[in-house]
Amino acid sequence: MIFIENEDNTNPRLNLALEEYVLRNFSAENDYLLFYINEPSIIIGRNQNTLEEINHQYVEENNIHVVRRVSGGGAVYHDYGNLNFSFITNHDVKSLNNFKKFTAPVIKVLNNLGLDAELKGRNDIQVEERKISGTAQFSTGKRMVSHGTLLFDTDLGEVANALNVKMSKIASKGHKSVRSRVANITEFLHDWMTIEQFRKLLLKGLYEESEPFESYYLTPEEWKAVHQLKEEKYDTWDWNYGRSPKFNIQRSKRFPVGEIDLRIFVEKGHIKEFKIFGDFFGKEPVENLEKLLEGARYEKEDISELLKDIEVKEYFGDIPKIDFIELVYGDDED
């Protein structure tokens, strides 16, 4: 395991570019660990519709960064009280969506600090039924990144101000519970410490879980490439906002794997645009499914035929294909 120094950069677009650059360009002979702290920002899941996840006016007025990440899952709020960790390893089928495996060393460190931390639900670390961390993964097929947030001393009021809570989540959990179930790690610590002290303790604990680490500082040429990726991808409107479609049919449903939200533009009986959003985790890019269905007749038989050889689980996680077809073209639920 090699620890990569991000040299105290707090720009979320640069940190996400750094993470992706390491994922795609560093030697596959090593595993890598990255820590970073971001300026106030909203980090959008790969498959989400940005404009429906943020309080746009509040974000504009308060100069909050909005950046899309490469992994799935839901939108999260970052600020200087939030420590982010990232493990970059070789792709392993057994490890993909196995959040228990890569959160285990983090949870052990938290336990050693006196917190009764454990993995709950799909991908949350909780203490006393309150969420202190959310995690996500992305795979290139050869390499994978498993990353997460640790709410150390973040401004929880800003979480509610900056993010629009989806109605389906309000319906399933209640508005009050959505806000109250998040907590800072500082609430549970016996001894006060700064986020930098916490970062050092976490790093020391992870060292003890592995072979001896070495620290690595990027060369000027590598930083130049990271900045280029930031400018060409993470700084662009197309990447951060550009998937918002025109549509005349919206169908969404919350499954155990997460919410799947479809926007379908049908003209003269044919699907002209097909967009998939949600906070699910999948291996394959949903753009492949979108392209497959665009141009098809909006008929259940045609849609079923197009999907007959498709492994839907590769895109969304463990849902039956028939359930996805019913969502695309089925009876509306009451």
CSV table of C-alpha atoms in Angstrom, one decimal:
chain,number,residue,atom,x,y,z
A,1,MET,CA,0.0,0.0,0.0
A,2,ILE,CA,1.3,3.4,-1.0
A,3,PHE,CA,0.0,6.6,0.6
A,4,ILE,CA,-0.4,9.4,-1.9
A,5,GLU,CA,0.1,12.9,-0.5
A,6,ASN,CA,-2.5,15.3,-2.0
A,7,GLU,CA,-0.4,18.2,-0.7
A,8,ASP,CA,-3.3,19.8,1.2
A,9,ASN,CA,-5.3,20.6,-1.9
A,10,THR,CA,-8.9,21.3,-1.0
A,11,ASN,CA,-10.4,21.9,-4.5
A,12,PRO,CA,-12.9,19.0,-5.0
A,13,ARG,CA,-12.5,19.1,-8.7
A,14,LEU,CA,-8.7,18.7,-8.4
A,15,ASN,CA,-9.0,16.0,-5.7
A,16,LEU,CA,-11.4,13.9,-7.9
A,17,ALA,CA,-9.2,14.4,-10.9
A,18,LEU,CA,-6.2,13.2,-8.7
A,19,GLU,CA,-8.1,10.1,-7.6
A,20,GLU,CA,-9.1,9.2,-11.2
A,21,TYR,CA,-5.6,9.9,-12.5
A,22,VAL,CA,-4.1,7.5,-10.0
A,23,LEU,CA,-6.8,4.9,-10.8
A,24,ARG,CA,-6.1,5.0,-14.5
A,25,ASN,CA,-2.4,5.6,-14.7
A,26,PHE,CA,-0.5,4.3,-11.6
A,27,SER,CA,1.1,0.9,-11.5
A,28,ALA,CA,-1.3,-2.0,-11.0
A,29,GLU,CA,1.4,-3.7,-8.9
A,30,ASN,CA,0.5,-1.6,-5.9
A,31,ASP,CA,-2.5,-0.6,-3.9
A,32,TYR,CA,-2.9,3.1,-3.1
A,33,LEU,CA,-4.5,5.2,-0.3
A,34,LEU,CA,-5.5,8.8,-0.7
A,35,PHE,CA,-6.9,11.2,1.9
A,36,TYR,CA,-8.4,14.6,1.1
A,37,ILE,CA,-10.5,17.4,2.5
A,38,ASN,CA,-12.7,19.5,0.3
A,39,GLU,CA,-13.9,23.1,0.4
A,40,PRO,CA,-17.7,23.3,0.7
A,41,SER,CA,-19.1,21.2,-2.2
A,42,ILE,CA,-21.7,18.8,-3.3
A,43,ILE,CA,-20.4,15.6,-4.8
A,44,ILE,CA,-23.0,14.1,-7.2
A,45,GLY,CA,-23.2,10.4,-7.9
A,46,ARG,CA,-22.3,9.3,-11.4
A,47,ASN,CA,-25.9,8.4,-12.4
A,48,GLN,CA,-27.8,11.3,-10.8
A,49,ASN,CA,-29.6,14.3,-12.3
A,50,THR,CA,-27.7,17.1,-10.8
A,51,LEU,CA,-30.4,19.8,-11.0
A,52,GLU,CA,-32.8,17.6,-9.0
A,53,GLU,CA,-30.3,16.9,-6.2
A,54,ILE,CA,-29.2,20.4,-5.3
A,55,ASN,CA,-30.8,23.5,-3.9
A,56,HIS,CA,-29.5,25.5,-6.9
A,57,GLN,CA,-30.2,29.0,-5.6
A,58,TYR,CA,-28.5,28.3,-2.3
A,59,VAL,CA,-25.5,26.7,-4.0
A,60,GLU,CA,-25.1,29.7,-6.2
A,61,GLU,CA,-25.4,32.2,-3.5
A,62,ASN,CA,-23.0,30.4,-1.2
A,63,ASN,CA,-20.4,29.6,-3.8
A,64,ILE,CA,-20.6,25.8,-3.2
A,65,HIS,CA,-18.8,23.6,-5.7
A,66,VAL,CA,-20.9,21.1,-7.6
A,67,VAL,CA,-19.0,18.2,-9.0
A,68,ARG,CA,-19.9,14.8,-10.4
A,69,ARG,CA,-17.8,11.8,-9.3
A,70,VAL,CA,-17.2,8.6,-11.3
A,71,SER,CA,-18.8,6.3,-8.8
A,72,GLY,CA,-22.6,5.7,-8.2
A,73,GLY,CA,-24.6,6.3,-5.1
A,74,GLY,CA,-26.2,9.5,-3.8
A,75,ALA,CA,-25.2,13.1,-3.5
A,76,VAL,CA,-23.1,14.1,-0.5
A,77,TYR,CA,-22.1,17.4,1.1
A,78,HIS,CA,-18.4,18.1,1.8
A,79,ASP,CA,-16.7,20.8,3.8
A,80,TYR,CA,-13.5,21.3,5.9
A,81,GLY,CA,-14.9,19.1,8.6
A,82,ASN,CA,-15.3,16.1,6.3
A,83,LEU,CA,-12.4,13.7,5.7
A,84,ASN,CA,-12.5,11.6,2.5
A,85,PHE,CA,-10.6,8.4,2.0
A,86,SER,CA,-10.0,6.4,-1.1
A,87,PHE,CA,-8.5,2.9,-1.7
A,88,ILE,CA,-7.3,2.2,-5.2
A,89,THR,CA,-6.8,-1.5,-5.9
A,90,ASN,CA,-7.0,-4.1,-8.7
A,91,HIS,CA,-10.5,-5.0,-9.8
A,92,ASP,CA,-11.8,-8.0,-8.0
A,93,VAL,CA,-15.4,-9.4,-8.7
A,94,LYS,CA,-15.7,-10.4,-5.0
A,95,SER,CA,-14.7,-6.9,-3.8
A,96,LEU,CA,-17.0,-4.9,-6.2
A,97,ASN,CA,-20.0,-3.7,-4.1
A,98,ASN,CA,-18.4,-5.5,-1.1
A,99,PHE,CA,-18.4,-2.4,1.1
A,100,LYS,CA,-17.8,-4.5,4.2
A,101,LYS,CA,-14.3,-5.5,3.0
A,102,PHE,CA,-12.8,-2.1,2.4
A,103,THR,CA,-14.6,-0.3,5.3
A,104,ALA,CA,-13.4,-2.9,7.8
A,105,PRO,CA,-10.0,-1.3,8.5
A,106,VAL,CA,-11.6,2.2,8.9
A,107,ILE,CA,-14.2,0.8,11.2
A,108,LYS,CA,-11.5,-0.9,13.3
A,109,VAL,CA,-9.7,2.4,13.8
A,110,LEU,CA,-13.0,4.0,14.8
A,111,ASN,CA,-13.7,1.2,17.3
A,112,ASN,CA,-10.2,1.7,18.8
A,113,LEU,CA,-11.2,5.4,19.3
A,114,GLY,CA,-14.1,4.2,21.4
A,115,LEU,CA,-16.8,4.5,18.7
A,116,ASP,CA,-19.3,1.6,18.3
A,117,ALA,CA,-19.1,1.9,14.6
A,118,GLU,CA,-20.4,-0.7,12.1
A,119,LEU,CA,-21.5,-1.0,8.5
A,120,LYS,CA,-25.3,-0.8,8.1
A,121,GLY,CA,-27.6,-0.8,5.1
A,122,ARG,CA,-26.0,-0.8,1.6
A,123,ASN,CA,-23.0,1.3,2.3
A,124,ASP,CA,-23.2,3.4,5.4
A,125,ILE,CA,-21.0,3.4,8.5
A,126,GLN,CA,-23.1,4.1,11.5
A,127,VAL,CA,-22.6,4.9,15.2
A,128,GLU,CA,-25.7,4.4,17.5
A,129,GLU,CA,-27.9,4.2,14.4
A,130,ARG,CA,-26.6,7.5,13.1
A,131,LYS,CA,-24.7,7.8,9.8
A,132,ILE,CA,-21.1,9.1,10.0
A,133,SER,CA,-19.9,7.8,6.6
A,134,GLY,CA,-21.2,7.0,3.1
A,135,THR,CA,-19.2,4.9,0.7
A,136,ALA,CA,-19.1,4.2,-3.0
A,137,GLN,CA,-17.1,2.2,-5.7
A,138,PHE,CA,-16.1,2.4,-9.3
A,139,SER,CA,-14.3,-0.1,-11.5
A,140,THR,CA,-12.6,0.3,-14.9
A,141,GLY,CA,-12.7,-3.5,-15.3
A,142,LYS,CA,-9.0,-3.7,-14.4
A,143,ARG,CA,-8.7,-1.3,-11.4
A,144,MET,CA,-11.2,-0.1,-8.9
A,145,VAL,CA,-11.6,2.8,-6.4
A,146,SER,CA,-13.4,2.3,-3.1
A,147,HIS,CA,-14.0,5.6,-1.4
A,148,GLY,CA,-16.0,7.2,1.3
A,149,THR,CA,-16.6,10.2,3.5
A,150,LEU,CA,-16.1,10.5,7.2
A,151,LEU,CA,-18.2,13.2,8.9
A,152,PHE,CA,-15.8,14.5,11.5
A,153,ASP,CA,-17.0,18.0,12.3
A,154,THR,CA,-19.0,19.1,9.3
A,155,ASP,CA,-21.7,21.7,9.3
A,156,LEU,CA,-24.8,19.4,9.3
A,157,GLY,CA,-27.1,22.4,8.8
A,158,GLU,CA,-25.5,23.0,5.4
A,159,VAL,CA,-26.3,19.4,4.4
A,160,ALA,CA,-30.0,20.2,4.5
A,161,ASN,CA,-29.6,23.6,3.0
A,162,ALA,CA,-27.5,22.6,0.0
A,163,LEU,CA,-29.2,19.3,-0.9
A,164,ASN,CA,-32.8,18.8,-2.0
A,165,VAL,CA,-34.1,15.6,-0.3
A,166,LYS,CA,-35.9,13.5,-2.8
A,167,MET,CA,-39.6,12.9,-2.1
A,168,SER,CA,-39.2,9.1,-2.2
A,169,LYS,CA,-36.6,9.3,0.6
A,170,ILE,CA,-38.9,11.6,2.6
A,171,ALA,CA,-41.8,9.1,2.0
A,172,SER,CA,-39.7,6.1,3.1
A,173,LYS,CA,-37.9,7.6,6.1
A,174,GLY,CA,-39.8,10.8,7.0
A,175,HIS,CA,-38.2,14.2,6.6
A,176,LYS,CA,-37.2,14.5,10.3
A,177,SER,CA,-35.4,11.1,10.3
A,178,VAL,CA,-33.4,12.1,7.1
A,179,ARG,CA,-31.9,15.0,8.9
A,180,SER,CA,-31.5,13.5,12.4
A,181,ARG,CA,-29.9,10.2,11.4
A,182,VAL,CA,-26.6,12.0,10.3
A,183,ALA,CA,-24.0,12.7,12.9
A,184,ASN,CA,-20.4,13.9,13.4
A,185,ILE,CA,-17.7,11.7,14.8
A,186,THR,CA,-16.8,14.5,17.3
A,187,GLU,CA,-20.2,13.8,19.0
A,188,PHE,CA,-18.9,10.4,20.1
A,189,LEU,CA,-15.3,11.1,20.9
A,190,HIS,CA,-14.2,11.0,24.5
A,191,ASP,CA,-11.3,13.4,23.9
A,192,TRP,CA,-11.4,16.4,21.6
A,193,MET,CA,-9.1,16.5,18.6
A,194,THR,CA,-8.7,18.4,15.3
A,195,ILE,CA,-9.5,16.8,12.0
A,196,GLU,CA,-5.7,16.8,11.3
A,197,GLN,CA,-5.1,14.8,14.5
A,198,PHE,CA,-7.9,12.5,13.5
A,199,ARG,CA,-6.4,12.0,10.0
A,200,LYS,CA,-3.0,11.1,11.6
A,201,LEU,CA,-4.7,8.6,13.9
A,202,LEU,CA,-6.6,7.0,11.1
A,203,LEU,CA,-3.5,6.8,8.9
A,204,LYS,CA,-1.6,5.2,11.8
A,205,GLY,CA,-4.3,2.7,12.3
A,206,LEU,CA,-4.4,1.8,8.6
A,207,TYR,CA,-0.6,1.4,8.7
A,208,GLU,CA,-1.1,-1.2,11.4
A,209,GLU,CA,-3.6,-3.1,9.3
A,210,SER,CA,-1.2,-3.5,6.4
A,211,GLU,CA,2.3,-4.0,5.3
A,212,PRO,CA,4.5,-0.9,6.0
A,213,PHE,CA,3.3,2.1,3.9
A,214,GLU,CA,5.4,4.4,1.8
A,215,SER,CA,4.4,8.0,1.0
A,216,TYR,CA,4.5,9.2,-2.5
A,217,TYR,CA,4.5,12.8,-3.9
A,218,LEU,CA,3.5,13.3,-7.5
A,219,THR,CA,6.1,14.7,-9.9
A,220,PRO,CA,5.4,18.1,-11.6
A,221,GLU,CA,4.6,16.2,-14.8
A,222,GLU,CA,2.0,14.1,-13.0
A,223,TRP,CA,0.4,17.1,-11.4
A,224,LYS,CA,0.3,18.8,-14.8
A,225,ALA,CA,-1.7,15.7,-16.1
A,226,VAL,CA,-4.0,15.8,-13.1
A,227,HIS,CA,-4.7,19.5,-13.7
A,228,GLN,CA,-5.4,18.8,-17.4
A,229,LEU,CA,-7.9,16.1,-16.4
A,230,LYS,CA,-9.6,18.5,-14.0
A,231,GLU,CA,-9.9,21.2,-16.8
A,232,GLU,CA,-11.1,18.8,-19.5
A,233,LYS,CA,-13.6,16.9,-17.3
A,234,TYR,CA,-14.3,18.0,-13.8
A,235,ASP,CA,-14.4,21.7,-14.6
A,236,THR,CA,-17.0,21.3,-17.4
A,237,TRP,CA,-20.7,21.9,-17.3
A,238,ASP,CA,-21.2,18.8,-19.5
A,239,TRP,CA,-19.8,16.5,-16.9
A,240,ASN,CA,-21.3,18.1,-13.8
A,241,TYR,CA,-24.7,19.1,-15.1
A,242,GLY,CA,-25.1,18.0,-18.8
A,243,ARG,CA,-27.2,14.9,-18.5
A,244,SER,CA,-30.4,16.7,-17.7
A,245,PRO,CA,-32.8,15.6,-20.5
A,246,LYS,CA,-36.1,16.7,-22.0
A,247,PHE,CA,-38.7,14.1,-21.3
A,248,ASN,CA,-42.4,13.5,-21.3
A,249,ILE,CA,-42.5,10.3,-19.3
A,250,GLN,CA,-40.9,9.9,-15.8
A,251,ARG,CA,-41.0,6.6,-14.0
A,252,SER,CA,-39.1,6.0,-10.7
A,253,LYS,CA,-39.0,3.3,-8.1
A,254,ARG,CA,-36.9,2.6,-5.0
A,255,PHE,CA,-35.5,-0.9,-5.0
A,256,PRO,CA,-33.3,-2.5,-2.3
A,257,VAL,CA,-30.3,-1.6,-4.5
A,258,GLY,CA,-31.3,2.1,-4.7
A,259,GLU,CA,-33.6,4.4,-6.6
A,260,ILE,CA,-33.9,4.0,-10.4
A,261,ASP,CA,-35.4,7.1,-12.1
A,262,LEU,CA,-36.2,7.0,-15.8
A,263,ARG,CA,-36.8,9.9,-18.1
A,264,ILE,CA,-38.2,8.9,-21.5
A,265,PHE,CA,-38.9,11.2,-24.4
A,266,VAL,CA,-41.3,9.4,-26.8
A,267,GLU,CA,-42.2,10.9,-30.2
A,268,LYS,CA,-44.5,9.2,-32.7
A,269,GLY,CA,-44.4,6.0,-30.6
A,270,HIS,CA,-40.6,5.7,-30.6
A,271,ILE,CA,-38.1,6.4,-27.8
A,272,LYS,CA,-36.2,9.5,-28.9
A,273,GLU,CA,-34.3,10.0,-25.6
A,274,PHE,CA,-33.9,7.6,-22.7
A,275,LYS,CA,-32.0,8.7,-19.6
A,276,ILE,CA,-31.4,6.7,-16.4
A,277,PHE,CA,-30.7,8.4,-13.0
A,278,GLY,CA,-30.4,7.1,-9.5
A,279,ASP,CA,-28.3,6.3,-6.5
A,280,PHE,CA,-27.7,2.7,-7.3
A,281,PHE,CA,-24.3,1.0,-7.8
A,282,GLY,CA,-23.5,-0.9,-10.9
A,283,LYS,CA,-20.5,-2.1,-12.8
A,284,GLU,CA,-21.4,-1.3,-16.4
A,285,PRO,CA,-22.2,2.3,-17.5
A,286,VAL,CA,-26.0,3.0,-17.9
A,287,GLU,CA,-25.2,4.9,-21.1
A,288,ASN,CA,-25.0,1.5,-22.8
A,289,LEU,CA,-28.6,0.7,-21.9
A,290,GLU,CA,-29.7,4.2,-22.9
A,291,LYS,CA,-28.3,3.9,-26.4
A,292,LEU,CA,-29.7,0.4,-26.8
A,293,LEU,CA,-33.3,1.6,-26.1
A,294,GLU,CA,-33.2,4.9,-28.0
A,295,GLY,CA,-34.9,4.4,-31.4
A,296,ALA,CA,-37.0,1.5,-30.2
A,297,ARG,CA,-40.8,1.4,-30.3
A,298,TYR,CA,-42.2,2.3,-26.8
A,299,GLU,CA,-43.9,-1.1,-26.6
A,300,LYS,CA,-43.2,-3.7,-23.9
A,301,GLU,CA,-42.6,-6.5,-26.4
A,302,ASP,CA,-40.0,-4.5,-28.2
A,303,ILE,CA,-38.3,-3.4,-25.0
A,304,SER,CA,-38.2,-7.0,-23.7
A,305,GLU,CA,-36.7,-8.2,-27.0
A,306,LEU,CA,-33.9,-5.6,-26.9
A,307,LEU,CA,-33.1,-6.6,-23.3
A,308,LYS,CA,-33.3,-10.4,-23.7
A,309,ASP,CA,-29.5,-10.8,-23.7
A,310,ILE,CA,-28.7,-8.0,-21.3
A,311,GLU,CA,-27.5,-8.7,-17.7
A,312,VAL,CA,-29.5,-5.9,-16.0
A,313,LYS,CA,-27.7,-6.7,-12.7
A,314,GLU,CA,-24.4,-5.5,-14.2
A,315,TYR,CA,-25.9,-2.0,-14.4
A,316,PHE,CA,-28.0,-1.7,-11.2
A,317,GLY,CA,-27.1,-4.4,-8.8
A,318,ASP,CA,-29.3,-7.3,-7.8
A,319,ILE,CA,-32.7,-6.6,-9.4
A,320,PRO,CA,-34.6,-9.0,-11.7
A,321,LYS,CA,-34.8,-8.0,-15.3
A,322,ILE,CA,-38.6,-8.2,-15.3
A,323,ASP,CA,-38.7,-5.6,-12.6
A,324,PHE,CA,-36.7,-3.2,-14.7
A,325,ILE,CA,-38.9,-3.9,-17.8
A,326,GLU,CA,-42.0,-3.2,-15.6
A,327,LEU,CA,-40.4,0.1,-14.6
A,328,VAL,CA,-39.7,1.1,-18.2
A,329,TYR,CA,-43.1,0.0,-19.5
A,330,GLY,CA,-45.6,-1.2,-16.9
A,331,ASP,CA,-48.6,-0.2,-14.9
A,332,ASP,CA,-48.2,2.9,-12.8
A,333,GLU,CA,-48.2,2.2,-9.1
A,334,ASP,CA,-50.9,3.8,-7.0
